Amino acid sequence: MLRASVIVFPGSNCDRDVQTAIERVTGFAPKMVWHGDASVPSSDVIVLPGGFSYGDYLRCGAMAAHSPIMKDIVAKANAGTPIIGICNGFQVLCEAGLLPGALLRNASLHFICRDVFLKVENDQSFFTKCYRNGEVIKVPIAHGEGNYFADDETLNRLEGEGRIAFRYSNAQGNVGAETCPNGAQRNIAGITNESGRVLGMMPHPERLYENALGGTDGRRVFESMLLSTLEAA
Amino acid sequence: MKAKIKITLKNGVLDPQGKAIEGAIKGLGISGVGDVRQGKYIEVDLSESDPAKAKALVEQMCKDLLANTVIENYSYEIG
């Protein structure tokens, strides 16, 4: 049994994609929860989907981070409920202070929508345990503001504590400036919090979870959330 | 009272929009242009008439919402 809740903000546009991905991969349909609600129903996993919440006004994710439901989400995160933020959801997690750093405008100033290669760097966390460290996966990105920024002290801490889940790489797993699509510092595509139970990632695993979509490399994010939940039960 | 708030990117934070604006200004044929950094300007009308209380309100809105202090600085005038 997996009780997942997908939070729907005004301007979310990947909420139904992730709803379908969770249901198809895990067999359990998530609840869709409106951002204006005061609380999230008791959940094994909370998902902040991609999109353009509040039209990206002020800064992407800034308004959503102050939505009525976010107080409960922050409280639940601090109490250990696993949370995944994808794309705009990652931006919301940073703005809400659940993950360090910020997502800036892509260095190229272009909106980038294409498949990228990611090197898996943490195969122990709640949402990544079905991957293997060092393997290279192909997952799409679709964002204008995915340029991860944090100060050097924070970046060193993330690296030292093994909290970088995914880095942009080439197909061979080499990580360098030339394999970074958006200017993200140290090629960071996804990070976790201290406990590994909150993951933010810019790429969209819900867009590649079965062969009909062109690939299955995103599938194991959802298999991981099911396995982690079952192991804890 | 009215608060006039300026939000700017911190030094060291890459500003690709500023760079693009710099290129566009130079494209006009204007010489002597150096680094360009862009930011936001926000005006807020306040019903509070006590300057100290108004300042506290503006501080709170800047810290909690208007600026992301990981990447941005803010400054303001109230009058």
PDB file of C-alpha atoms in Angstrom:
ATOM      1  CA  MET A   1       0.000   0.000   0.000  1.00  0.00           C
ATOM      2  CA  LEU A   2       1.306   3.433  -0.938  1.00  0.00           C
ATOM      3  CA  ARG A   3      -0.588   6.521   0.142  1.00  0.00           C
ATOM      4  CA  ALA A   4       0.800   9.343  -1.982  1.00  0.00           C
ATOM      5  CA  SER A   5      -0.551  12.887  -2.160  1.00  0.00           C
ATOM      6  CA  VAL A   6       0.132  15.155  -5.129  1.00  0.00           C
ATOM      7  CA  ILE A   7      -0.213  18.848  -4.305  1.00  0.00           C
ATOM      8  CA  VAL A   8      -1.913  20.891  -7.016  1.00  0.00           C
ATOM      9  CA  PHE A   9      -1.001  24.576  -7.188  1.00  0.00           C
ATOM     10  CA  PRO A  10      -2.580  27.069  -9.567  1.00  0.00           C
ATOM     11  CA  GLY A  11      -0.260  26.733 -12.562  1.00  0.00           C
ATOM     12  CA  SER A  12       0.916  23.179 -11.859  1.00  0.00           C
ATOM     13  CA  ASN A  13       0.981  21.323 -15.170  1.00  0.00           C
ATOM     14  CA  CYS A  14       2.777  18.038 -14.429  1.00  0.00           C
ATOM     15  CA  ASP A  15       0.413  17.053 -11.604  1.00  0.00           C
ATOM     16  CA  ARG A  16      -1.609  14.645 -13.716  1.00  0.00           C
ATOM     17  CA  ASP A  17       1.509  13.186 -15.355  1.00  0.00           C
ATOM     18  CA  VAL A  18       2.957  12.322 -11.961  1.00  0.00           C
ATOM     19  CA  GLN A  19      -0.445  11.056 -10.793  1.00  0.00           C
ATOM     20  CA  THR A  20      -0.520   8.625 -13.731  1.00  0.00           C
ATOM     21  CA  ALA A  21       3.129   7.627 -13.270  1.00  0.00           C
ATOM     22  CA  ILE A  22       2.594   6.773  -9.597  1.00  0.00           C
ATOM     23  CA  GLU A  23      -0.559   4.786 -10.324  1.00  0.00           C
ATOM     24  CA  ARG A  24       0.908   2.868 -13.299  1.00  0.00           C
ATOM     25  CA  VAL A  25       4.238   2.085 -11.627  1.00  0.00           C
ATOM     26  CA  THR A  26       3.157   1.374  -8.040  1.00  0.00           C
ATOM     27  CA  GLY A  27      -0.436   0.263  -8.589  1.00  0.00           C
ATOM     28  CA  PHE A  28      -1.738   2.771  -6.073  1.00  0.00           C
ATOM     29  CA  ALA A  29      -3.541   5.933  -7.163  1.00  0.00           C
ATOM     30  CA  PRO A  30      -2.404   9.066  -5.327  1.00  0.00           C
ATOM     31  CA  LYS A  31      -4.741  11.649  -3.849  1.00  0.00           C
ATOM     32  CA  MET A  32      -4.788  15.023  -5.544  1.00  0.00           C
ATOM     33  CA  VAL A  33      -4.700  17.788  -2.914  1.00  0.00           C
ATOM     34  CA  TRP A  34      -5.481  21.453  -3.599  1.00  0.00           C
ATOM     35  CA  HIS A  35      -2.884  23.944  -2.367  1.00  0.00           C
ATOM     36  CA  GLY A  36      -5.543  25.996  -0.578  1.00  0.00           C
ATOM     37  CA  ASP A  37      -6.372  23.165   1.818  1.00  0.00           C
ATOM     38  CA  ALA A  38      -5.158  23.562   5.381  1.00  0.00           C
ATOM     39  CA  SER A  39      -3.572  20.127   5.615  1.00  0.00           C
ATOM     40  CA  VAL A  40      -2.428  17.091   3.642  1.00  0.00           C
ATOM     41  CA  PRO A  41      -4.199  13.808   4.367  1.00  0.00           C
ATOM     42  CA  SER A  42      -2.049  11.264   6.189  1.00  0.00           C
ATOM     43  CA  SER A  43       0.453  10.215   3.490  1.00  0.00           C
ATOM     44  CA  ASP A  44       3.464   7.968   2.950  1.00  0.00           C
ATOM     45  CA  VAL A  45       4.779  10.362   0.307  1.00  0.00           C
ATOM     46  CA  ILE A  46       4.003  13.960  -0.681  1.00  0.00           C
ATOM     47  CA  VAL A  47       4.714  15.091  -4.252  1.00  0.00           C
ATOM     48  CA  LEU A  48       5.213  18.697  -5.355  1.00  0.00           C
ATOM     49  CA  PRO A  49       4.787  18.527  -9.141  1.00  0.00           C
ATOM     50  CA  GLY A  50       6.272  20.498 -11.996  1.00  0.00           C
ATOM     51  CA  GLY A  51       4.672  23.472 -13.659  1.00  0.00           C
ATOM     52  CA  PHE A  52       4.541  27.215 -13.251  1.00  0.00           C
ATOM     53  CA  SER A  53       2.828  27.753  -9.910  1.00  0.00           C
ATOM     54  CA  TYR A  54       1.452  31.299  -9.673  1.00  0.00           C
ATOM     55  CA  GLY A  55       2.878  31.989 -13.116  1.00  0.00           C
ATOM     56  CA  ASP A  56       6.401  32.069 -11.623  1.00  0.00           C
ATOM     57  CA  TYR A  57       5.547  35.567 -10.341  1.00  0.00           C
ATOM     58  CA  LEU A  58       8.149  37.242  -8.102  1.00  0.00           C
ATOM     59  CA  ARG A  59      10.494  34.198  -8.276  1.00  0.00           C
ATOM     60  CA  CYS A  60       9.669  30.682  -9.390  1.00  0.00           C
ATOM     61  CA  GLY A  61       8.261  28.787  -6.419  1.00  0.00           C
ATOM     62  CA  ALA A  62       8.177  31.837  -4.133  1.00  0.00           C
ATOM     63  CA  MET A  63       4.412  32.297  -3.994  1.00  0.00           C
ATOM     64  CA  ALA A  64       3.662  28.568  -3.781  1.00  0.00           C
ATOM     65  CA  ALA A  65       6.065  28.284  -0.840  1.00  0.00           C
ATOM     66  CA  HIS A  66       3.593  30.484   1.065  1.00  0.00           C
ATOM     67  CA  SER A  67       0.441  28.628  -0.002  1.00  0.00           C
ATOM     68  CA  PRO A  68      -1.895  27.679   2.860  1.00  0.00           C
ATOM     69  CA  ILE A  69      -0.949  23.995   2.633  1.00  0.00           C
ATOM     70  CA  MET A  70       2.791  24.607   2.904  1.00  0.00           C
ATOM     71  CA  LYS A  71       2.724  25.102   6.698  1.00  0.00           C
ATOM     72  CA  ASP A  72       1.483  21.550   7.081  1.00  0.00           C
ATOM     73  CA  ILE A  73       3.951  20.248   4.487  1.00  0.00           C
ATOM     74  CA  VAL A  74       6.902  21.855   6.288  1.00  0.00           C
ATOM     75  CA  ALA A  75       5.673  20.396   9.589  1.00  0.00           C
ATOM     76  CA  LYS A  76       5.255  16.953   8.042  1.00  0.00           C
ATOM     77  CA  ALA A  77       8.693  17.138   6.378  1.00  0.00           C
ATOM     78  CA  ASN A  78      10.266  18.019   9.707  1.00  0.00           C
ATOM     79  CA  ALA A  79       8.427  15.065  11.257  1.00  0.00           C
ATOM     80  CA  GLY A  80       9.927  12.750   8.603  1.00  0.00           C
ATOM     81  CA  THR A  81       7.289  12.449   5.867  1.00  0.00           C
ATOM     82  CA  PRO A  82       9.134  11.859   2.558  1.00  0.00           C
ATOM     83  CA  ILE A  83       8.652  14.617   0.002  1.00  0.00           C
ATOM     84  CA  ILE A  84       9.719  14.791  -3.638  1.00  0.00           C
ATOM     85  CA  GLY A  85       9.703  18.057  -5.567  1.00  0.00           C
ATOM     86  CA  ILE A  86      10.097  17.793  -9.331  1.00  0.00           C
ATOM     87  CA  CYS A  87      11.121  20.842 -11.380  1.00  0.00           C
ATOM     88  CA  ASN A  88       8.839  23.609 -10.046  1.00  0.00           C
ATOM     89  CA  GLY A  89       8.419  21.407  -6.967  1.00  0.00           C
ATOM     90  CA  PHE A  90      12.207  21.573  -6.408  1.00  0.00           C
ATOM     91  CA  GLN A  91      12.010  25.359  -6.677  1.00  0.00           C
ATOM     92  CA  VAL A  92       9.175  25.393  -4.111  1.00  0.00           C
ATOM     93  CA  LEU A  93      11.178  23.183  -1.700  1.00  0.00           C
ATOM     94  CA  CYS A  94      14.119  25.601  -1.888  1.00  0.00           C
ATOM     95  CA  GLU A  95      11.896  28.649  -1.405  1.00  0.00           C
ATOM     96  CA  ALA A  96      10.201  26.956   1.564  1.00  0.00           C
ATOM     97  CA  GLY A  97      13.583  26.307   3.182  1.00  0.00           C
ATOM     98  CA  LEU A  98      13.225  22.508   3.085  1.00  0.00           C
ATOM     99  CA  LEU A  99      16.258  22.274   0.786  1.00  0.00           C
ATOM    100  CA  PRO A 100      19.247  24.661   0.641  1.00  0.00           C
ATOM    101  CA  GLY A 101      20.122  26.908  -2.288  1.00  0.00           C
ATOM    102  CA  ALA A 102      18.060  28.399  -5.086  1.00  0.00           C
ATOM    103  CA  LEU A 103      17.283  27.810  -8.772  1.00  0.00           C
ATOM    104  CA  LEU A 104      18.340  30.679 -11.007  1.00  0.00           C
ATOM    105  CA  ARG A 105      17.625  31.506 -14.640  1.00  0.00           C
ATOM    106  CA  ASN A 106      19.451  29.116 -16.983  1.00  0.00           C
ATOM    107  CA  ALA A 107      22.874  30.465 -17.886  1.00  0.00           C
ATOM    108  CA  SER A 108      21.879  30.445 -21.574  1.00  0.00           C
ATOM    109  CA  LEU A 109      18.639  32.350 -20.775  1.00  0.00           C
ATOM    110  CA  HIS A 110      16.829  29.726 -22.885  1.00  0.00           C
ATOM    111  CA  PHE A 111      14.014  27.464 -21.783  1.00  0.00           C
ATOM    112  CA  ILE A 112      15.484  23.978 -22.320  1.00  0.00           C
ATOM    113  CA  CYS A 113      13.236  21.016 -23.102  1.00  0.00           C
ATOM    114  CA  ARG A 114      15.167  17.855 -24.016  1.00  0.00           C
ATOM    115  CA  ASP A 115      16.494  14.590 -22.675  1.00  0.00           C
ATOM    116  CA  VAL A 116      19.659  14.822 -20.606  1.00  0.00           C
ATOM    117  CA  PHE A 117      21.952  12.234 -19.054  1.00  0.00           C
ATOM    118  CA  LEU A 118      22.190  12.048 -15.292  1.00  0.00           C
ATOM    119  CA  LYS A 119      24.799  10.288 -13.194  1.00  0.00           C
ATOM    120  CA  VAL A 120      23.340   8.700 -10.076  1.00  0.00           C
ATOM    121  CA  GLU A 121      25.352   9.676  -6.997  1.00  0.00           C
ATOM    122  CA  ASN A 122      23.154   8.568  -4.109  1.00  0.00           C
ATOM    123  CA  ASP A 123      21.468   5.166  -4.280  1.00  0.00           C
ATOM    124  CA  GLN A 124      20.545   5.049  -0.608  1.00  0.00           C
ATOM    125  CA  SER A 125      17.860   7.708  -0.304  1.00  0.00           C
ATOM    126  CA  PHE A 126      14.113   7.155  -0.051  1.00  0.00           C
ATOM    127  CA  PHE A 127      13.453   8.081  -3.681  1.00  0.00           C
ATOM    128  CA  THR A 128      16.651   6.750  -5.325  1.00  0.00           C
ATOM    129  CA  LYS A 129      17.371   3.371  -3.747  1.00  0.00           C
ATOM    130  CA  CYS A 130      16.377   1.399  -6.874  1.00  0.00           C
ATOM    131  CA  TYR A 131      19.208   3.069  -8.829  1.00  0.00           C
ATOM    132  CA  ARG A 132      22.903   2.201  -8.525  1.00  0.00           C
ATOM    133  CA  ASN A 133      25.678   4.679  -7.838  1.00  0.00           C
ATOM    134  CA  GLY A 134      27.586   5.616 -10.952  1.00  0.00           C
ATOM    135  CA  GLU A 135      24.965   4.468 -13.441  1.00  0.00           C
ATOM    136  CA  VAL A 136      23.885   6.899 -16.148  1.00  0.00           C
ATOM    137  CA  ILE A 137      20.193   7.433 -16.845  1.00  0.00           C
ATOM    138  CA  LYS A 138      18.355   9.493 -19.441  1.00  0.00           C
ATOM    139  CA  VAL A 139      15.537  11.736 -18.206  1.00  0.00           C
ATOM    140  CA  PRO A 140      14.015  14.886 -19.757  1.00  0.00           C
ATOM    141  CA  ILE A 141      14.387  18.401 -18.426  1.00  0.00           C
ATOM    142  CA  ALA A 142      11.953  21.209 -19.229  1.00  0.00           C
ATOM    143  CA  HIS A 143      12.781  24.423 -17.428  1.00  0.00           C
ATOM    144  CA  GLY A 144      13.904  28.016 -17.747  1.00  0.00           C
ATOM    145  CA  GLU A 145      15.166  28.247 -14.183  1.00  0.00           C
ATOM    146  CA  GLY A 146      17.153  25.154 -13.251  1.00  0.00           C
ATOM    147  CA  ASN A 147      20.527  26.709 -12.623  1.00  0.00           C
ATOM    148  CA  TYR A 148      21.234  25.465  -9.105  1.00  0.00           C
ATOM    149  CA  PHE A 149      23.021  27.968  -6.902  1.00  0.00           C
ATOM    150  CA  ALA A 150      24.333  27.743  -3.352  1.00  0.00           C
ATOM    151  CA  ASP A 151      27.371  29.192  -1.596  1.00  0.00           C
ATOM    152  CA  ASP A 152      30.592  27.132  -1.524  1.00  0.00           C
ATOM    153  CA  GLU A 153      30.131  26.125   2.099  1.00  0.00           C
ATOM    154  CA  THR A 154      26.681  24.681   1.316  1.00  0.00           C
ATOM    155  CA  LEU A 155      27.947  22.927  -1.834  1.00  0.00           C
ATOM    156  CA  ASN A 156      30.839  21.369   0.096  1.00  0.00           C
ATOM    157  CA  ARG A 157      28.438  20.188   2.779  1.00  0.00           C
ATOM    158  CA  LEU A 158      26.078  18.656   0.184  1.00  0.00           C
ATOM    159  CA  GLU A 159      29.000  16.807  -1.389  1.00  0.00           C
ATOM    160  CA  GLY A 160      30.537  15.775   1.921  1.00  0.00           C
ATOM    161  CA  GLU A 161      27.257  14.378   3.218  1.00  0.00           C
ATOM    162  CA  GLY A 162      26.444  12.536  -0.038  1.00  0.00           C
ATOM    163  CA  ARG A 163      23.335  14.631  -0.600  1.00  0.00           C
ATOM    164  CA  ILE A 164      23.803  15.186  -4.337  1.00  0.00           C
ATOM    165  CA  ALA A 165      21.448  12.589  -5.814  1.00  0.00           C
ATOM    166  CA  PHE A 166      21.939  13.290  -9.532  1.00  0.00           C
ATOM    167  CA  ARG A 167      24.432  15.272 -11.621  1.00  0.00           C
ATOM    168  CA  TYR A 168      24.192  16.245 -15.284  1.00  0.00           C
ATOM    169  CA  SER A 169      26.672  14.133 -17.242  1.00  0.00           C
ATOM    170  CA  ASN A 170      27.275  12.759 -20.713  1.00  0.00           C
ATOM    171  CA  ALA A 171      26.293   9.240 -21.791  1.00  0.00           C
ATOM    172  CA  GLN A 172      29.583   7.899 -20.428  1.00  0.00           C
ATOM    173  CA  GLY A 173      28.983   9.452 -17.009  1.00  0.00           C
ATOM    174  CA  ASN A 174      31.593  12.183 -17.351  1.00  0.00           C
ATOM    175  CA  VAL A 175      30.630  15.300 -15.421  1.00  0.00           C
ATOM    176  CA  GLY A 176      31.925  18.668 -16.575  1.00  0.00           C
ATOM    177  CA  ALA A 177      30.929  22.158 -17.645  1.00  0.00           C
ATOM    178  CA  GLU A 178      30.254  20.885 -21.170  1.00  0.00           C
ATOM    179  CA  THR A 179      27.704  18.353 -19.876  1.00  0.00           C
ATOM    180  CA  CYS A 180      25.759  20.921 -17.820  1.00  0.00           C
ATOM    181  CA  PRO A 181      22.695  22.176 -19.715  1.00  0.00           C
ATOM    182  CA  ASN A 182      21.765  25.087 -17.477  1.00  0.00           C
ATOM    183  CA  GLY A 183      24.834  26.375 -15.619  1.00  0.00           C
ATOM    184  CA  ALA A 184      24.013  24.553 -12.356  1.00  0.00           C
ATOM    185  CA  GLN A 185      26.882  24.646  -9.894  1.00  0.00           C
ATOM    186  CA  ARG A 186      28.830  21.377  -9.784  1.00  0.00           C
ATOM    187  CA  ASN A 187      26.324  20.001 -12.345  1.00  0.00           C
ATOM    188  CA  ILE A 188      23.723  19.491  -9.633  1.00  0.00           C
ATOM    189  CA  ALA A 189      20.413  18.131 -10.955  1.00  0.00           C
ATOM    190  CA  GLY A 190      18.971  16.860  -7.664  1.00  0.00           C
ATOM    191  CA  ILE A 191      19.712  17.030  -3.937  1.00  0.00           C
ATOM    192  CA  THR A 192      18.288  15.648  -0.709  1.00  0.00           C
ATOM    193  CA  ASN A 193      17.908  17.061   2.773  1.00  0.00           C
ATOM    194  CA  GLU A 194      19.976  15.783   5.714  1.00  0.00           C
ATOM    195  CA  SER A 195      17.799  12.728   6.286  1.00  0.00           C
ATOM    196  CA  GLY A 196      17.593  11.802   2.590  1.00  0.00           C
ATOM    197  CA  ARG A 197      13.794  11.830   2.817  1.00  0.00           C
ATOM    198  CA  VAL A 198      13.247  15.099   0.950  1.00  0.00           C
ATOM    199  CA  LEU A 199      14.430  15.094  -2.688  1.00  0.00           C
ATOM    200  CA  GLY A 200      14.365  17.986  -5.128  1.00  0.00           C
ATOM    201  CA  MET A 201      15.239  17.366  -8.781  1.00  0.00           C
ATOM    202  CA  MET A 202      14.889  19.434 -11.945  1.00  0.00           C
ATOM    203  CA  PRO A 203      14.544  16.493 -14.408  1.00  0.00           C
ATOM    204  CA  HIS A 204      11.141  14.867 -14.909  1.00  0.00           C
ATOM    205  CA  PRO A 205      11.129  11.120 -14.062  1.00  0.00           C
ATOM    206  CA  GLU A 206       7.333  11.052 -14.594  1.00  0.00           C
ATOM    207  CA  ARG A 207       7.890  11.658 -18.302  1.00  0.00           C
ATOM    208  CA  LEU A 208       9.855   8.432 -18.873  1.00  0.00           C
ATOM    209  CA  TYR A 209       8.323   5.579 -16.918  1.00  0.00           C
ATOM    210  CA  GLU A 210       7.254   3.182 -19.675  1.00  0.00           C
ATOM    211  CA  ASN A 211       8.493   2.254 -23.137  1.00  0.00           C
ATOM    212  CA  ALA A 212       5.556   3.891 -24.898  1.00  0.00           C
ATOM    213  CA  LEU A 213       6.974   7.220 -23.668  1.00  0.00           C
ATOM    214  CA  GLY A 214      10.412   6.531 -25.116  1.00  0.00           C
ATOM    215  CA  GLY A 215      12.168   5.113 -22.083  1.00  0.00           C
ATOM    216  CA  THR A 216      11.876   3.829 -18.549  1.00  0.00           C
ATOM    217  CA  ASP A 217      14.783   5.466 -16.742  1.00  0.00           C
ATOM    218  CA  GLY A 218      12.470   7.602 -14.589  1.00  0.00           C
ATOM    219  CA  ARG A 219      10.502   4.588 -13.411  1.00  0.00           C
ATOM    220  CA  ARG A 220      12.746   3.671 -10.507  1.00  0.00           C
ATOM    221  CA  VAL A 221      11.999   6.921  -8.663  1.00  0.00           C
ATOM    222  CA  PHE A 222       8.459   5.579  -8.237  1.00  0.00           C
ATOM    223  CA  GLU A 223       9.624   2.023  -7.563  1.00  0.00           C
ATOM    224  CA  SER A 224      11.959   3.445  -4.915  1.00  0.00           C
ATOM    225  CA  MET A 225       9.139   5.319  -3.166  1.00  0.00           C
ATOM    226  CA  LEU A 226       7.055   2.134  -3.080  1.00  0.00           C
ATOM    227  CA  LEU A 227       9.934  -0.071  -1.899  1.00  0.00           C
ATOM    228  CA  SER A 228      10.983   2.431   0.787  1.00  0.00           C
ATOM    229  CA  THR A 229       7.392   2.698   2.024  1.00  0.00           C
ATOM    230  CA  LEU A 230       6.929  -1.091   2.125  1.00  0.00           C
ATOM    231  CA  GLU A 231      10.255  -1.582   3.911  1.00  0.00           C
ATOM    232  CA  ALA A 232       9.230   0.913   6.576  1.00  0.00           C
ATOM    233  CA  ALA A 233       5.805  -0.673   7.088  1.00  0.00           C
TER     234      ALA A 233
ATOM    235  CA  MET B   1       3.164  55.652   3.884  1.00  0.00           C
ATOM    236  CA  LYS B   2       4.801  54.084   0.896  1.00  0.00           C
ATOM    237  CA  ALA B   3       7.702  51.643   0.900  1.00  0.00           C
ATOM    238  CA  LYS B   4      10.002  51.685  -2.124  1.00  0.00           C
ATOM    239  CA  ILE B   5      11.878  48.398  -2.155  1.00  0.00           C
ATOM    240  CA  LYS B   6      14.867  47.443  -4.329  1.00  0.00           C
ATOM    241  CA  ILE B   7      15.943  43.838  -4.728  1.00  0.00           C
ATOM    242  CA  THR B   8      19.291  43.045  -6.310  1.00  0.00           C
ATOM    243  CA  LEU B   9      21.288  39.879  -6.898  1.00  0.00           C
ATOM    244  CA  LYS B  10      24.179  39.376  -4.497  1.00  0.00           C
ATOM    245  CA  ASN B  11      27.712  39.805  -5.769  1.00  0.00           C
ATOM    246  CA  GLY B  12      28.954  36.545  -7.148  1.00  0.00           C
ATOM    247  CA  VAL B  13      25.511  35.357  -8.254  1.00  0.00           C
ATOM    248  CA  LEU B  14      25.520  34.926 -12.021  1.00  0.00           C
ATOM    249  CA  ASP B  15      23.141  37.376 -13.720  1.00  0.00           C
ATOM    250  CA  PRO B  16      22.600  36.181 -17.304  1.00  0.00           C
ATOM    251  CA  GLN B  17      19.768  38.691 -17.807  1.00  0.00           C
ATOM    252  CA  GLY B  18      22.112  41.517 -16.819  1.00  0.00           C
ATOM    253  CA  LYS B  19      24.663  40.170 -19.311  1.00  0.00           C
ATOM    254  CA  ALA B  20      22.039  40.072 -22.069  1.00  0.00           C
ATOM    255  CA  ILE B  21      20.970  43.640 -21.271  1.00  0.00           C
ATOM    256  CA  GLU B  22      24.629  44.704 -21.328  1.00  0.00           C
ATOM    257  CA  GLY B  23      24.977  43.177 -24.788  1.00  0.00           C
ATOM    258  CA  ALA B  24      21.814  44.916 -25.988  1.00  0.00           C
ATOM    259  CA  ILE B  25      22.962  48.323 -24.702  1.00  0.00           C
ATOM    260  CA  LYS B  26      26.288  47.893 -26.458  1.00  0.00           C
ATOM    261  CA  GLY B  27      24.312  46.864 -29.544  1.00  0.00           C
ATOM    262  CA  LEU B  28      22.809  50.362 -29.578  1.00  0.00           C
ATOM    263  CA  GLY B  29      26.302  51.652 -30.241  1.00  0.00           C
ATOM    264  CA  ILE B  30      26.583  53.260 -26.807  1.00  0.00           C
ATOM    265  CA  SER B  31      30.180  53.179 -25.624  1.00  0.00           C
ATOM    266  CA  GLY B  32      31.643  53.222 -22.124  1.00  0.00           C
ATOM    267  CA  VAL B  33      29.240  50.594 -20.764  1.00  0.00           C
ATOM    268  CA  GLY B  34      30.630  48.183 -18.167  1.00  0.00           C
ATOM    269  CA  ASP B  35      28.985  45.463 -16.124  1.00  0.00           C
ATOM    270  CA  VAL B  36      25.143  45.484 -16.013  1.00  0.00           C
ATOM    271  CA  ARG B  37      23.176  43.904 -13.159  1.00  0.00           C
ATOM    272  CA  GLN B  38      19.374  43.837 -13.099  1.00  0.00           C
ATOM    273  CA  GLY B  39      16.951  43.562 -10.211  1.00  0.00           C
ATOM    274  CA  LYS B  40      13.417  44.332  -9.045  1.00  0.00           C
ATOM    275  CA  TYR B  41      11.678  47.446  -7.759  1.00  0.00           C
ATOM    276  CA  ILE B  42       8.494  47.090  -5.715  1.00  0.00           C
ATOM    277  CA  GLU B  43       6.248  49.791  -4.208  1.00  0.00           C
ATOM    278  CA  VAL B  44       3.981  48.942  -1.307  1.00  0.00           C
ATOM    279  CA  ASP B  45       1.344  51.278   0.157  1.00  0.00           C
ATOM    280  CA  LEU B  46       1.134  50.984   3.938  1.00  0.00           C
ATOM    281  CA  SER B  47      -1.649  52.142   6.228  1.00  0.00           C
ATOM    282  CA  GLU B  48       0.789  52.178   9.152  1.00  0.00           C
ATOM    283  CA  SER B  49       1.821  55.742  10.053  1.00  0.00           C
ATOM    284  CA  ASP B  50       4.446  54.974  12.690  1.00  0.00           C
ATOM    285  CA  PRO B  51       7.862  54.842  10.939  1.00  0.00           C
ATOM    286  CA  ALA B  52       9.362  52.237  13.281  1.00  0.00           C
ATOM    287  CA  LYS B  53       6.365  49.928  12.913  1.00  0.00           C
ATOM    288  CA  ALA B  54       6.313  50.439   9.150  1.00  0.00           C
ATOM    289  CA  LYS B  55       9.998  49.520   9.002  1.00  0.00           C
ATOM    290  CA  ALA B  56       9.335  46.307  10.924  1.00  0.00           C
ATOM    291  CA  LEU B  57       6.573  45.356   8.492  1.00  0.00           C
ATOM    292  CA  VAL B  58       8.752  46.025   5.460  1.00  0.00           C
ATOM    293  CA  GLU B  59      11.623  44.030   6.950  1.00  0.00           C
ATOM    294  CA  GLN B  60       9.300  41.099   7.483  1.00  0.00           C
ATOM    295  CA  MET B  61       7.843  41.154   3.967  1.00  0.00           C
ATOM    296  CA  CYS B  62      11.318  41.463   2.422  1.00  0.00           C
ATOM    297  CA  LYS B  63      12.820  38.606   4.452  1.00  0.00           C
ATOM    298  CA  ASP B  64       9.859  36.248   4.194  1.00  0.00           C
ATOM    299  CA  LEU B  65       8.740  36.818   0.629  1.00  0.00           C
ATOM    300  CA  LEU B  66       9.995  39.636  -1.549  1.00  0.00           C
ATOM    301  CA  ALA B  67      13.691  38.703  -1.494  1.00  0.00           C
ATOM    302  CA  ASN B  68      15.341  35.288  -1.409  1.00  0.00           C
ATOM    303  CA  THR B  69      18.290  36.068   0.827  1.00  0.00           C
ATOM    304  CA  VAL B  70      20.226  33.074  -0.503  1.00  0.00           C
ATOM    305  CA  ILE B  71      20.736  34.972  -3.746  1.00  0.00           C
ATOM    306  CA  GLU B  72      19.386  38.504  -3.257  1.00  0.00           C
ATOM    307  CA  ASN B  73      19.943  41.651  -1.196  1.00  0.00           C
ATOM    308  CA  TYR B  74      17.218  44.172  -0.474  1.00  0.00           C
ATOM    309  CA  SER B  75      17.085  47.816   0.483  1.00  0.00           C
ATOM    310  CA  TYR B  76      14.194  50.218   0.915  1.00  0.00           C
ATOM    311  CA  GLU B  77      13.031  53.723   1.640  1.00  0.00           C
ATOM    312  CA  ILE B  78       9.845  54.451   3.550  1.00  0.00           C
ATOM    313  CA  GLY B  79       8.161  57.806   3.273  1.00  0.00           C
TER     314      GLY B  79
END
